[in-house]
PDB file of C-alpha atoms and ligand atoms in Angstrom:
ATOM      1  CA  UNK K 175      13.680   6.956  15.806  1.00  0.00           C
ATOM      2  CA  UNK K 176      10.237   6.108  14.526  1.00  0.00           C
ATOM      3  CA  UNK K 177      10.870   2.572  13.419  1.00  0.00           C
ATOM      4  CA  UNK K 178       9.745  -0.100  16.083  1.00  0.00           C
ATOM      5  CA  UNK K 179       9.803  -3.701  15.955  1.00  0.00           C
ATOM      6  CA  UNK K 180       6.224  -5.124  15.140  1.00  0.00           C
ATOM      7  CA  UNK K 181       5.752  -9.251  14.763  1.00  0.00           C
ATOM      8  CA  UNK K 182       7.467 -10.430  12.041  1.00  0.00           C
ATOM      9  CA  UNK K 183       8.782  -6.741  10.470  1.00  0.00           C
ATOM     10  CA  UNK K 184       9.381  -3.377  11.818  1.00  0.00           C
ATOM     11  CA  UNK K 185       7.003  -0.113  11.231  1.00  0.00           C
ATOM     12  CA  UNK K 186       6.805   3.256  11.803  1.00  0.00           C
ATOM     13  CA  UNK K 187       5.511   4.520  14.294  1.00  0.00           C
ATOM     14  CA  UNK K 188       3.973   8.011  12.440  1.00  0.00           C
ATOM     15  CA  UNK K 189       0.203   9.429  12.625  1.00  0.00           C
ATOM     16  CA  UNK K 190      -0.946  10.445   9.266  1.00  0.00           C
ATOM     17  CA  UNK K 191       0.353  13.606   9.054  1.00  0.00           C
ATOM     18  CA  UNK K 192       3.996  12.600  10.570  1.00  0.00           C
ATOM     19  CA  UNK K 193       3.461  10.005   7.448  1.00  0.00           C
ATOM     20  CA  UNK K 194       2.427  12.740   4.606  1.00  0.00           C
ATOM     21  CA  UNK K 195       5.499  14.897   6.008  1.00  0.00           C
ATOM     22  CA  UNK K 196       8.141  12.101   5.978  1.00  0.00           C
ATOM     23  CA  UNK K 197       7.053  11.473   2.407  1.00  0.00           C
ATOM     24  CA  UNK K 198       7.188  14.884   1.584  1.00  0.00           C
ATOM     25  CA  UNK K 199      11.241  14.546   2.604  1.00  0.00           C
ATOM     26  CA  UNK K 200      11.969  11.440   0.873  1.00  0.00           C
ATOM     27  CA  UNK K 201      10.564  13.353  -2.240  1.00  0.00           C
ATOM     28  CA  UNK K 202      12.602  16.086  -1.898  1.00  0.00           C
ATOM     29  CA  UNK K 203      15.897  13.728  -1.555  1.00  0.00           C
ATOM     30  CA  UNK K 204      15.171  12.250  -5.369  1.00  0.00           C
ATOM     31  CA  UNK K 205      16.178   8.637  -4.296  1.00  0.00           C
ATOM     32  CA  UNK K 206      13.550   6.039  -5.166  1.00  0.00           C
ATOM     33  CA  UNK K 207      12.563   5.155  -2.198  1.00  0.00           C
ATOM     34  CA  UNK K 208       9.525   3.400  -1.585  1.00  0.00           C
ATOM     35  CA  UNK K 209       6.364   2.620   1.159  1.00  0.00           C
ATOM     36  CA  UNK K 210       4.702  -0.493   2.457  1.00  0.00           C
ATOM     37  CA  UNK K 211       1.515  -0.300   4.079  1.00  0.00           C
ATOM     38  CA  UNK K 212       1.644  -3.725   5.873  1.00  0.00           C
ATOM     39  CA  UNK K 213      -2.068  -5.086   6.801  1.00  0.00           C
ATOM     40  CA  UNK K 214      -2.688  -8.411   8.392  1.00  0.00           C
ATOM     41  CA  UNK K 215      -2.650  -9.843   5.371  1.00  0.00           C
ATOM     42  CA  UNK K 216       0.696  -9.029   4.648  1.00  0.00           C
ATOM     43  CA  UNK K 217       1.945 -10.089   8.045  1.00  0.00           C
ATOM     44  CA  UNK K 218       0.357 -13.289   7.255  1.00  0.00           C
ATOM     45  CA  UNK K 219       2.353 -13.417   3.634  1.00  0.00           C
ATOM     46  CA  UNK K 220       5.515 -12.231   5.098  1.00  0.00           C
ATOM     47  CA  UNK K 221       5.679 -15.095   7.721  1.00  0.00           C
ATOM     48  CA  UNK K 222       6.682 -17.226   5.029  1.00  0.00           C
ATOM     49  CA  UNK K 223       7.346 -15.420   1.763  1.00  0.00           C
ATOM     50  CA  UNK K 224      11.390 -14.424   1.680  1.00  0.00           C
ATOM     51  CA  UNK K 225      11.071 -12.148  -0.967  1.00  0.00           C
ATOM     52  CA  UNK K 226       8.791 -10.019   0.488  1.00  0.00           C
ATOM     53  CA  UNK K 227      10.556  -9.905   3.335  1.00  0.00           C
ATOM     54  CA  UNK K 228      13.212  -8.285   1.415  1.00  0.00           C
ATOM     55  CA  UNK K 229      10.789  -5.549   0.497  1.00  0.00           C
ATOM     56  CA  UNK K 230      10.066  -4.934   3.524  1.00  0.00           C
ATOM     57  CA  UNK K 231      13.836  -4.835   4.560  1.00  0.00           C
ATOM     58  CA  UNK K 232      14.505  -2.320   2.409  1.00  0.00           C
ATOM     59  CA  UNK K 233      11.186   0.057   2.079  1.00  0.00           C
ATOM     60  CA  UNK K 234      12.465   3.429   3.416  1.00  0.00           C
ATOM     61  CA  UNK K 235       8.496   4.221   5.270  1.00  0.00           C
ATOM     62  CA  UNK K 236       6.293   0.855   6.639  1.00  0.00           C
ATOM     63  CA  UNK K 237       3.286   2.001   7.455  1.00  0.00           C
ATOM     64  CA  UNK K 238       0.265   0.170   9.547  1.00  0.00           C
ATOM     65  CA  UNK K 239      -2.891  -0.441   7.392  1.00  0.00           C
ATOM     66  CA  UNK K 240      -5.659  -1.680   9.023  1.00  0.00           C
ATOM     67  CA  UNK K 241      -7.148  -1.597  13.148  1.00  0.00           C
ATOM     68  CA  UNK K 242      -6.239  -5.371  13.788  1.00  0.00           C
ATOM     69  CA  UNK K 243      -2.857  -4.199  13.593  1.00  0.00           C
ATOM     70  CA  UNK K 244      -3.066  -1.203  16.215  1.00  0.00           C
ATOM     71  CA  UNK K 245      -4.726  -3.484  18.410  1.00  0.00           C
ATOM     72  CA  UNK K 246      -2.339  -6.418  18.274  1.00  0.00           C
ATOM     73  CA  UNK K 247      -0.060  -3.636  19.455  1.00  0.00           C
ATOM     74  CA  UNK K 248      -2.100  -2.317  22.193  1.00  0.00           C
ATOM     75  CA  UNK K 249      -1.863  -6.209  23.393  1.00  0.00           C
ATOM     76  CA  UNK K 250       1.657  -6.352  22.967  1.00  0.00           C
ATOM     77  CA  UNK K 251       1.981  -2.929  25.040  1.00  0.00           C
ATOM     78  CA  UNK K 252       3.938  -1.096  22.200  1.00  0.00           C
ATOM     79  CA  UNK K 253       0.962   1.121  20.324  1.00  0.00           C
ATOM     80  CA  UNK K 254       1.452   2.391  17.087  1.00  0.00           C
ATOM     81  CA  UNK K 255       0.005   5.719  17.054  1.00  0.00           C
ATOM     82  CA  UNK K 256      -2.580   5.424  14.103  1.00  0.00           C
ATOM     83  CA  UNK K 257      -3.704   3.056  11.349  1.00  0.00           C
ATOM     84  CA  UNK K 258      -2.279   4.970   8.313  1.00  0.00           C
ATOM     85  CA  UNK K 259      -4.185   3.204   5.858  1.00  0.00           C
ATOM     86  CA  UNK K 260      -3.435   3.153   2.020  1.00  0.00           C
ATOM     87  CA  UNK K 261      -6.441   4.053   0.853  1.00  0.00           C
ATOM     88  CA  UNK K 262      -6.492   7.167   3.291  1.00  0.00           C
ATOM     89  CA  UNK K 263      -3.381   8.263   2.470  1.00  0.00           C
ATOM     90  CA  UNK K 264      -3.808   8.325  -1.242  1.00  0.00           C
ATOM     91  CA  UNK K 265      -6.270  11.465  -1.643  1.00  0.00           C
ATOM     92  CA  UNK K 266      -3.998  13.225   0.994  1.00  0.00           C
ATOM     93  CA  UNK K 267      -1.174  12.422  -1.477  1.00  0.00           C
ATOM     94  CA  UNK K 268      -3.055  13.611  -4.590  1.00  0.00           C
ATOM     95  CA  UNK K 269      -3.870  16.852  -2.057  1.00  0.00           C
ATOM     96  CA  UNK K 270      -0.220  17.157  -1.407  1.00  0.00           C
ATOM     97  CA  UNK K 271       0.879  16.719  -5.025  1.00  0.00           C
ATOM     98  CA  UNK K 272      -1.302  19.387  -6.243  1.00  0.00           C
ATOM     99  CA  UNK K 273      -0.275  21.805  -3.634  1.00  0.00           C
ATOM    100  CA  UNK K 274       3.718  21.080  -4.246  1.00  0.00           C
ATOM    101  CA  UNK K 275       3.724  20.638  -7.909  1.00  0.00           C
ATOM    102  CA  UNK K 276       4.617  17.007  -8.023  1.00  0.00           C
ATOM    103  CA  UNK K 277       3.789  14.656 -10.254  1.00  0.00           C
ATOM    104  CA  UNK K 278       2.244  11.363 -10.177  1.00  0.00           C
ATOM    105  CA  UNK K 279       1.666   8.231 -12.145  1.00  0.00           C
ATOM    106  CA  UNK K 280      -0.871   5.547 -11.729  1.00  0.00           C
ATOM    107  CA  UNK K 281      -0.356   1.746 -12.298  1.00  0.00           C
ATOM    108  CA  UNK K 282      -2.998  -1.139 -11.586  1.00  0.00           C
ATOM    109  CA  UNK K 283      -6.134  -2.196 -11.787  1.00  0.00           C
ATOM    110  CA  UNK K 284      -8.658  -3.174 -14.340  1.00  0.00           C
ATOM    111  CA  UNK K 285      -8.733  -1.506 -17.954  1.00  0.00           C
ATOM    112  CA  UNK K 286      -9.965   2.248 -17.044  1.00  0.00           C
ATOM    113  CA  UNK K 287      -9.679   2.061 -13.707  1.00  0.00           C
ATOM    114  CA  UNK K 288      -6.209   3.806 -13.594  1.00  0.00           C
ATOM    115  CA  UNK K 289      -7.691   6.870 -15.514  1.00  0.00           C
ATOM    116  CA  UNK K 290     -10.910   7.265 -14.343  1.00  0.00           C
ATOM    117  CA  UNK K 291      -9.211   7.477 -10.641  1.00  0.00           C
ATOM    118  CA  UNK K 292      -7.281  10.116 -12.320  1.00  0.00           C
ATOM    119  CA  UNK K 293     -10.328  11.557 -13.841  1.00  0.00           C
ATOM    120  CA  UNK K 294     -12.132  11.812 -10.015  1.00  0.00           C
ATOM    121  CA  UNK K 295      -9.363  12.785  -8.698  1.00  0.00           C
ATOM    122  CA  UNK K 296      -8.565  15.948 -10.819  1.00  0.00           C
ATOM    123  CA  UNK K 297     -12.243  16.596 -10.493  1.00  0.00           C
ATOM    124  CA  UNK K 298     -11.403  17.275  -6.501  1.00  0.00           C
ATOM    125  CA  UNK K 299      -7.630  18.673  -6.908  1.00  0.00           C
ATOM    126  CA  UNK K 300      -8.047  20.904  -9.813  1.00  0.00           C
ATOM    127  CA  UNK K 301      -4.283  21.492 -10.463  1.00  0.00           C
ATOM    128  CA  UNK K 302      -2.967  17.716  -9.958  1.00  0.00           C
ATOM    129  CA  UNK K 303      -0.945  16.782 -12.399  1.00  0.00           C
ATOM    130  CA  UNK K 304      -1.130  13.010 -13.113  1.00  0.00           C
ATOM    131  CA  UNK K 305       1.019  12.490 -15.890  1.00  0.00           C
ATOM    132  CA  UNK K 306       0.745   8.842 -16.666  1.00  0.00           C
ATOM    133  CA  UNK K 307      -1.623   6.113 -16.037  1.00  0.00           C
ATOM    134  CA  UNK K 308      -1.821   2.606 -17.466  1.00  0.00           C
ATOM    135  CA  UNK K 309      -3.692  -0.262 -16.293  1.00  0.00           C
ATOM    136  CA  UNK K 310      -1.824  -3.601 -17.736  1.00  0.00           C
ATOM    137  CA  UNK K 311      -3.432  -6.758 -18.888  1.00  0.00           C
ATOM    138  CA  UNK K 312      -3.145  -9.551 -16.082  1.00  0.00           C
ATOM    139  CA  UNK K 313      -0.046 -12.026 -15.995  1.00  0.00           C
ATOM    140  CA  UNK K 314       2.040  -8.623 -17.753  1.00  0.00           C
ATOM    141  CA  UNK K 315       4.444  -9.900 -15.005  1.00  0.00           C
ATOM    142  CA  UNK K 316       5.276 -12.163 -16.531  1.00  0.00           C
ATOM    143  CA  UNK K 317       5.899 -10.763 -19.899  1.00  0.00           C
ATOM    144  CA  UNK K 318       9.375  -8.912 -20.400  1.00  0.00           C
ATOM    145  CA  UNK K 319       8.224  -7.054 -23.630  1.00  0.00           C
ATOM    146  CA  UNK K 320       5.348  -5.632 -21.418  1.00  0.00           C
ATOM    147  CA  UNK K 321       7.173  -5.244 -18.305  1.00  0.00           C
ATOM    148  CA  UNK K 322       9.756  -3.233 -20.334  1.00  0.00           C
ATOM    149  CA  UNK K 323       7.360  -0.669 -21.362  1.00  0.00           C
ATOM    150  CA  UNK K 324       5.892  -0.183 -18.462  1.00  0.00           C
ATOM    151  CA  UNK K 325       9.173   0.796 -17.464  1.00  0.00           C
ATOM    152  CA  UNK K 326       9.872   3.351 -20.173  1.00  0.00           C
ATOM    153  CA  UNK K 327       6.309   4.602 -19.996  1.00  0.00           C
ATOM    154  CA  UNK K 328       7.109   6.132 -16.323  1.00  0.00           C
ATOM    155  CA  UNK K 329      10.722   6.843 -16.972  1.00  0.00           C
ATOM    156  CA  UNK K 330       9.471   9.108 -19.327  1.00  0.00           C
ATOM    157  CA  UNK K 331       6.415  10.451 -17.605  1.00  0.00           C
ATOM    158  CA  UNK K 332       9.156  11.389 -15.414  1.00  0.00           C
ATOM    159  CA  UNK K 333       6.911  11.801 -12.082  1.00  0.00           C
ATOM    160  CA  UNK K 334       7.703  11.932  -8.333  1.00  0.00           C
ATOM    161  CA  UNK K 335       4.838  10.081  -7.066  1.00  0.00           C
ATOM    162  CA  UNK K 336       4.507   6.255  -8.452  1.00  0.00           C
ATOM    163  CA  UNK K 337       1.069   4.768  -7.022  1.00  0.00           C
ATOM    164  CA  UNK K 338       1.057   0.971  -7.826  1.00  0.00           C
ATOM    165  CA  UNK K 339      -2.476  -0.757  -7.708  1.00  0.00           C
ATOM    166  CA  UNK K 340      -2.054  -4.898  -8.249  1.00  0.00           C
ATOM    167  CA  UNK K 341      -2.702  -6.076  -4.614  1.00  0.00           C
ATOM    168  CA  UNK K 342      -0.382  -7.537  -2.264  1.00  0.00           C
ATOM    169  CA  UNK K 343       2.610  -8.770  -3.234  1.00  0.00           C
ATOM    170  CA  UNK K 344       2.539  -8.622  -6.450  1.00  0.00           C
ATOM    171  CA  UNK K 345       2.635  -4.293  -6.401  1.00  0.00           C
ATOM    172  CA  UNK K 346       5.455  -4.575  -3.655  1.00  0.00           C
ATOM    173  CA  UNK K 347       7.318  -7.231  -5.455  1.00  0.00           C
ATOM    174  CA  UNK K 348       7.513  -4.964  -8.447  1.00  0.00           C
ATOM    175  CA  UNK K 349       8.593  -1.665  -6.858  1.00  0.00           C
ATOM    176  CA  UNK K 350      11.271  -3.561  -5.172  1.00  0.00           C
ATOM    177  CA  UNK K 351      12.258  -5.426  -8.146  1.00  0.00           C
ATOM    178  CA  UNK K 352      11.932  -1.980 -10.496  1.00  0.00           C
ATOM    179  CA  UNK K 353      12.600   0.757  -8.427  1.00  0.00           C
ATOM    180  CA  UNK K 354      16.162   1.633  -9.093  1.00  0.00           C
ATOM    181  CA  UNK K 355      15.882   1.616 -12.936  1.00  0.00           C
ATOM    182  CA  UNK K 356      12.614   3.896 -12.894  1.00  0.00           C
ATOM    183  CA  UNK K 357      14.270   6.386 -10.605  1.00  0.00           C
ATOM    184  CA  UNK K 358      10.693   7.622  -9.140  1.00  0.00           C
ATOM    185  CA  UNK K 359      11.396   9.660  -6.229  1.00  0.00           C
ATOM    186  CA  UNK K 360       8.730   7.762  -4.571  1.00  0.00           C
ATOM    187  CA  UNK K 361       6.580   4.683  -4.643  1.00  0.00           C
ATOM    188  CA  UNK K 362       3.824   3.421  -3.194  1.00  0.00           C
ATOM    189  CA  UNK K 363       2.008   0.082  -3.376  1.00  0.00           C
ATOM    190  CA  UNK K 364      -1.740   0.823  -2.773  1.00  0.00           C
ATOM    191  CA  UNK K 365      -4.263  -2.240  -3.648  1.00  0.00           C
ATOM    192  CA  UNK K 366      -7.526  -1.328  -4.171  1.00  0.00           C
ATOM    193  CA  UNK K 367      -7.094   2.619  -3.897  1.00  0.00           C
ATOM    194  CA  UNK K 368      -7.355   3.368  -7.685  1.00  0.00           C
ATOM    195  CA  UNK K 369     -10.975   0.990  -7.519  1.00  0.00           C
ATOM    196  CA  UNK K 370     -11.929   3.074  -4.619  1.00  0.00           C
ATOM    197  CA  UNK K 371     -11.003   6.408  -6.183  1.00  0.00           C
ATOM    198  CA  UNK K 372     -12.858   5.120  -9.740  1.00  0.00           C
ATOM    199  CA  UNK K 373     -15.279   4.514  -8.430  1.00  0.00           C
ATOM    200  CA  UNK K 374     -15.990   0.905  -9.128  1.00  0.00           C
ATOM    201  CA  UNK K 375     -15.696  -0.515  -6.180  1.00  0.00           C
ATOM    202  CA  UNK K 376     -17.295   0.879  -2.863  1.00  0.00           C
ATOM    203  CA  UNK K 377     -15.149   1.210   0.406  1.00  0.00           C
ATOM    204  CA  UNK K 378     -16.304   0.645   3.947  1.00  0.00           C
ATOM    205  CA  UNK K 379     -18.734   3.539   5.888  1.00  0.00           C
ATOM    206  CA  UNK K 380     -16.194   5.117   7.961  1.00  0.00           C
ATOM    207  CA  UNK K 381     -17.743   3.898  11.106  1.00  0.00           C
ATOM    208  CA  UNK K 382     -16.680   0.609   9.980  1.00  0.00           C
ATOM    209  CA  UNK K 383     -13.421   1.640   8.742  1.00  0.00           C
ATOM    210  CA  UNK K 384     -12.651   3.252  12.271  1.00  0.00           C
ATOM    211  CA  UNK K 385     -14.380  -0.046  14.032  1.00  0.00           C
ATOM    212  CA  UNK K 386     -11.673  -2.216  12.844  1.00  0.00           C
ATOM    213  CA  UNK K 387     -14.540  -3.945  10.256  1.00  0.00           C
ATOM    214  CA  UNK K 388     -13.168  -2.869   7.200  1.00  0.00           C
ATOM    215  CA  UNK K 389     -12.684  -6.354   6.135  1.00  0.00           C
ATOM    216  CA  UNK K 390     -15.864  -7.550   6.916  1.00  0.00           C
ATOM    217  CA  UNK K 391     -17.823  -5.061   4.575  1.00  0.00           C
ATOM    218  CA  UNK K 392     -15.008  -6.428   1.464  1.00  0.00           C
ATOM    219  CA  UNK K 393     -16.365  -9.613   2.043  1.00  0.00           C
ATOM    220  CA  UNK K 394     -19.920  -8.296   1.405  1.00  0.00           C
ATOM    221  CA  UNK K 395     -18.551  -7.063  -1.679  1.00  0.00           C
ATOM    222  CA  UNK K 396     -16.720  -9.930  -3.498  1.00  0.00           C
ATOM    223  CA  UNK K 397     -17.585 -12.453  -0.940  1.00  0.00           C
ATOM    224  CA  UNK K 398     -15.444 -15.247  -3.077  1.00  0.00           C
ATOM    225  CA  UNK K 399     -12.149 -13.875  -2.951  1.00  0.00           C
ATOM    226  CA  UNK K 400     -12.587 -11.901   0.331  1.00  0.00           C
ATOM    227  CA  UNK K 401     -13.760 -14.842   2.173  1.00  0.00           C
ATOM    228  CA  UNK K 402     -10.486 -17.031   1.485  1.00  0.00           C
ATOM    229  CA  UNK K 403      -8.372 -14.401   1.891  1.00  0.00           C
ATOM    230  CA  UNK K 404      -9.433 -12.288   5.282  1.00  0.00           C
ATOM    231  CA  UNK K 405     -11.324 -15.263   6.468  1.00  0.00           C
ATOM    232  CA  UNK K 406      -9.371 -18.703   5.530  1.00  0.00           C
ATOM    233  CA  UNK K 407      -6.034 -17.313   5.067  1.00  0.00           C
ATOM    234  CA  UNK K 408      -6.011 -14.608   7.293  1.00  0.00           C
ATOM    235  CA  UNK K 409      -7.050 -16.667  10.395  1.00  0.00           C
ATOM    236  CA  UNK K 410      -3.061 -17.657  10.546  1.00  0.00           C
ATOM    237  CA  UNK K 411      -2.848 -14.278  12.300  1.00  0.00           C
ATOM    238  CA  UNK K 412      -3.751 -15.795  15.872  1.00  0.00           C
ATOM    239  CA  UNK K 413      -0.860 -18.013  15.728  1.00  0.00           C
ATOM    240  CA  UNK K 414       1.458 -15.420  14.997  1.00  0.00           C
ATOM    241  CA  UNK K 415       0.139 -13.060  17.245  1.00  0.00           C
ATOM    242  CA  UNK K 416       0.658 -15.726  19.633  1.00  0.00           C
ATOM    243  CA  UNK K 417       4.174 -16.577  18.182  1.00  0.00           C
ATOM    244  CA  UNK K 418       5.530 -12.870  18.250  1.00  0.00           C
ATOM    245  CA  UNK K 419       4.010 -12.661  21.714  1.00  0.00           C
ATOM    246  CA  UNK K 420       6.472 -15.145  23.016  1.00  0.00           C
ATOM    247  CA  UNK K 421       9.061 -13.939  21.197  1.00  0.00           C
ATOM    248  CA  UNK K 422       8.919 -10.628  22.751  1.00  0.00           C
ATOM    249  CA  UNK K 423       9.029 -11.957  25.880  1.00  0.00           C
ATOM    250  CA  UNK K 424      12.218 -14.009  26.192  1.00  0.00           C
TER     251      UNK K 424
HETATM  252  N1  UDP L 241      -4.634  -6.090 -10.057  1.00  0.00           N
HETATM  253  C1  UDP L 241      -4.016  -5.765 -11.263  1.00  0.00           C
HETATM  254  N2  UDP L 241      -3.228  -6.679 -11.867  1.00  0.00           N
HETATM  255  C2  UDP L 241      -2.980  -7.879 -11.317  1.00  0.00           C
HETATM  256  C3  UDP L 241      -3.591  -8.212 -10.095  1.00  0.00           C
HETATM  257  C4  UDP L 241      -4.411  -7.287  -9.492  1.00  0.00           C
HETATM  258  O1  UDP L 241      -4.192  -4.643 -11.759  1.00  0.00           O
HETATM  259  O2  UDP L 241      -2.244  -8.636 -11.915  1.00  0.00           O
HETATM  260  C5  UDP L 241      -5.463  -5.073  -9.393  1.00  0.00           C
HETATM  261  C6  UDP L 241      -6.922  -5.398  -9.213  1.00  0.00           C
HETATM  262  O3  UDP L 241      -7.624  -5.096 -10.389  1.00  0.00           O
HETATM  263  C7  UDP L 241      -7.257  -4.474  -8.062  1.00  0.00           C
HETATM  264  C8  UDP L 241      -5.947  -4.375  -7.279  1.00  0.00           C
HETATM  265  O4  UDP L 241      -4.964  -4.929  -8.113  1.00  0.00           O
HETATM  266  O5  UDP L 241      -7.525  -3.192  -8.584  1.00  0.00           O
HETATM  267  C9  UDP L 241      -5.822  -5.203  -6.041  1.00  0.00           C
HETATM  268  O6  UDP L 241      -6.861  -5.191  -5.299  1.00  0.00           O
HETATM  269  P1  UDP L 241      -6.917  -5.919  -3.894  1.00  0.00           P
HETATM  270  O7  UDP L 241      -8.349  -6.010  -3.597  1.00  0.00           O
HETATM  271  O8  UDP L 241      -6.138  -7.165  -3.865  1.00  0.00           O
HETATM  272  O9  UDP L 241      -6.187  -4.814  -3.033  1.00  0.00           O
HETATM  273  P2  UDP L 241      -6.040  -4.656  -1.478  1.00  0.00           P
HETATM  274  O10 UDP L 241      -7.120  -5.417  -0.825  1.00  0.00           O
HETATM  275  O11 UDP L 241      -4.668  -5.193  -1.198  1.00  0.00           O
HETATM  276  O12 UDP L 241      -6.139  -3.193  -1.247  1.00  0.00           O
END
C-alpha cells in the first residue's frame, strides 16, 4: 500500500516515476479516475472546506506538491519519498502521451493560454496529440449553458488525459463534480501548469524549486495575490502542523 495518512488527508507515497507509472495503469483501466496534487495551500483549504474533502476522498492518486510538505513529514517521522509537483509532472505526462498514443485535452487559464501550452508543447513532443483545448471566460462555473459545453466539447474530443488549469479548488471541485459524465480516463487538476508551459508566466529557477522557495519567487511575480494567499492565508499551516502533530500522537 502506497497511501499513508498525512495531516488532514492521506497521500501517496510514490517518487515521480512510481507516479507517471500508476497513471499509466489507471489509464489503461478506462475509469475516470482522477489526481490531486495537494500543496500547503490545499491542506490549509481542506481543514475547513467539506467539499473538497470529498475530492480528496475519492481521487484515485494524491500526490505531494510542494517541499513544505516533505518536510512537515520528515518532522512527523513518516517521509514521503518526493515532492511530485504538478507542474513537473505535466511535461512528463505530455512525454508519456506522445510515446503511448494517448490523448489529451487542456482546460484553464486565460484566453490563449490553453493553446499556446499546446502549441510549446507539440513544439518539444512532436507526435502529441492534444485534441482539445479551451480556455473559458471567468465565473463559466457558474453558467450551466457554458458548463454544458464544456462538457460536450471533451466528450467528444474523446481524450484519455484531461489537464484542468483554474487553481485550487475550483479545478478539483469540477473534476469531482464532472468526472463521471465526461468519462476521461484520467484527470488532473494542475493550476498554473498551462501559464508555465505558455509561456506567460515564469516558474521558479530550479534551485529554488528544489530549496523549498518556490513560493517565495510567485510572490515576486504577482506579489498581490501571492502575498495573501502563501503569506496571510497560508500561515494557518503552523497550527495545523501543530494540530496533526498531536493527533498523531495519542
Ligand atoms: N483560472 C481560470 N479560471 C478561473 C480561475 C482561474 O482559468 O475561473 C486560471 C488562471 O488563469 C490560472 C490558473 O487558473 O491560469 C490558476 O492559477 P493559480 O496560480 O491559482 O494556480 P496554482 O498556484 O494553484 O498552480
Amino acid at each position: 500500500m502506497t497511501r499513508i495518512k498525512f495531516m488532514n488527508t492521506e497521500v501517496d507515497n510514490l517518487s515521480m516515476y512510481e507516479a507517471l507509472e500508476k497513471i499509466d495503469n489507471l489509464i489503461q483501466i478506462k475509469k475516470s479516475s482522477y489526481v490531486v496534487t495537494p500543496n500547503v495551500d490545499h491542506i490549509v483549504q481542506l481543514e475547513n472546506d467539506s467539499e473538497l474533502q470529498e475530492v480528496y476522498k475519492n481521487a484515485n492518486l494524491i500526490l505531494t506538491d510542494g517541499k513544505p510538505l516533505i518536510w512537515i513529514s520528515n518532522y512527523y517521522k513518516t517521509p514521503i519519498k518526493e515532492k511530485v509537483s504538478g507542474s513537473d509532472l505535466f511535461p512528463l505526462l505530455c512525454q508519456m502521451a506522445e510515446k503511448k498514443g494517448y490523448k489529451m485535452f487542456f482546460l484553464g487559464a486565460a484566453e490563449g493560454v490553453a493553446m499556446r501550452a499546446a502549441t510549446n508543447l507539440k513544439k518539444r513532443y512532436s507526435n502529441l496529440e492534444v485534441t482539445g483545448v479551451y480556455s473559458p471566460p471567468l465565473g463559466f462555473e457558474k453558467d450551466e449553458e457554458e458548463v454544458e459545453k464544456i462538457i460536450q466539447m471533451i466528450i467528444k474530443s474523446d481524450v484519455d488525459i484531461l489537464i484542468v488549469g483554474l487553481g485550487a479548488p475550483k479545478q478539483e471541485k469540477f473534476i469531482f463534480k464532472y468526472h463521471n459524465k465526461l468519462k476521461v480516463p484520467i484527470s488532473l487538476g494542475l493550476g498554473a501548469s498551462l501559464d508555465f508551459e505558455a509561456g506567460n508566466v515564469k516558474r521558479a529557477p530550479k534551485w529554488m524549486q528544489k530549496s523549498g522557495l518556490e513560493w517565495l519567487f510567485r510572490i515576486t511575480q504577482d506579489p498581490r495575490r501571492m502575498f495573501k494567499r502563501y503569506v496571510i492565508d497560508d500561515i494557518k499551516i503552523v497550527k495545523l502542523v501543530g494540530k496533526y502533530k498531536a493527533k498523531n500522537e495519542t
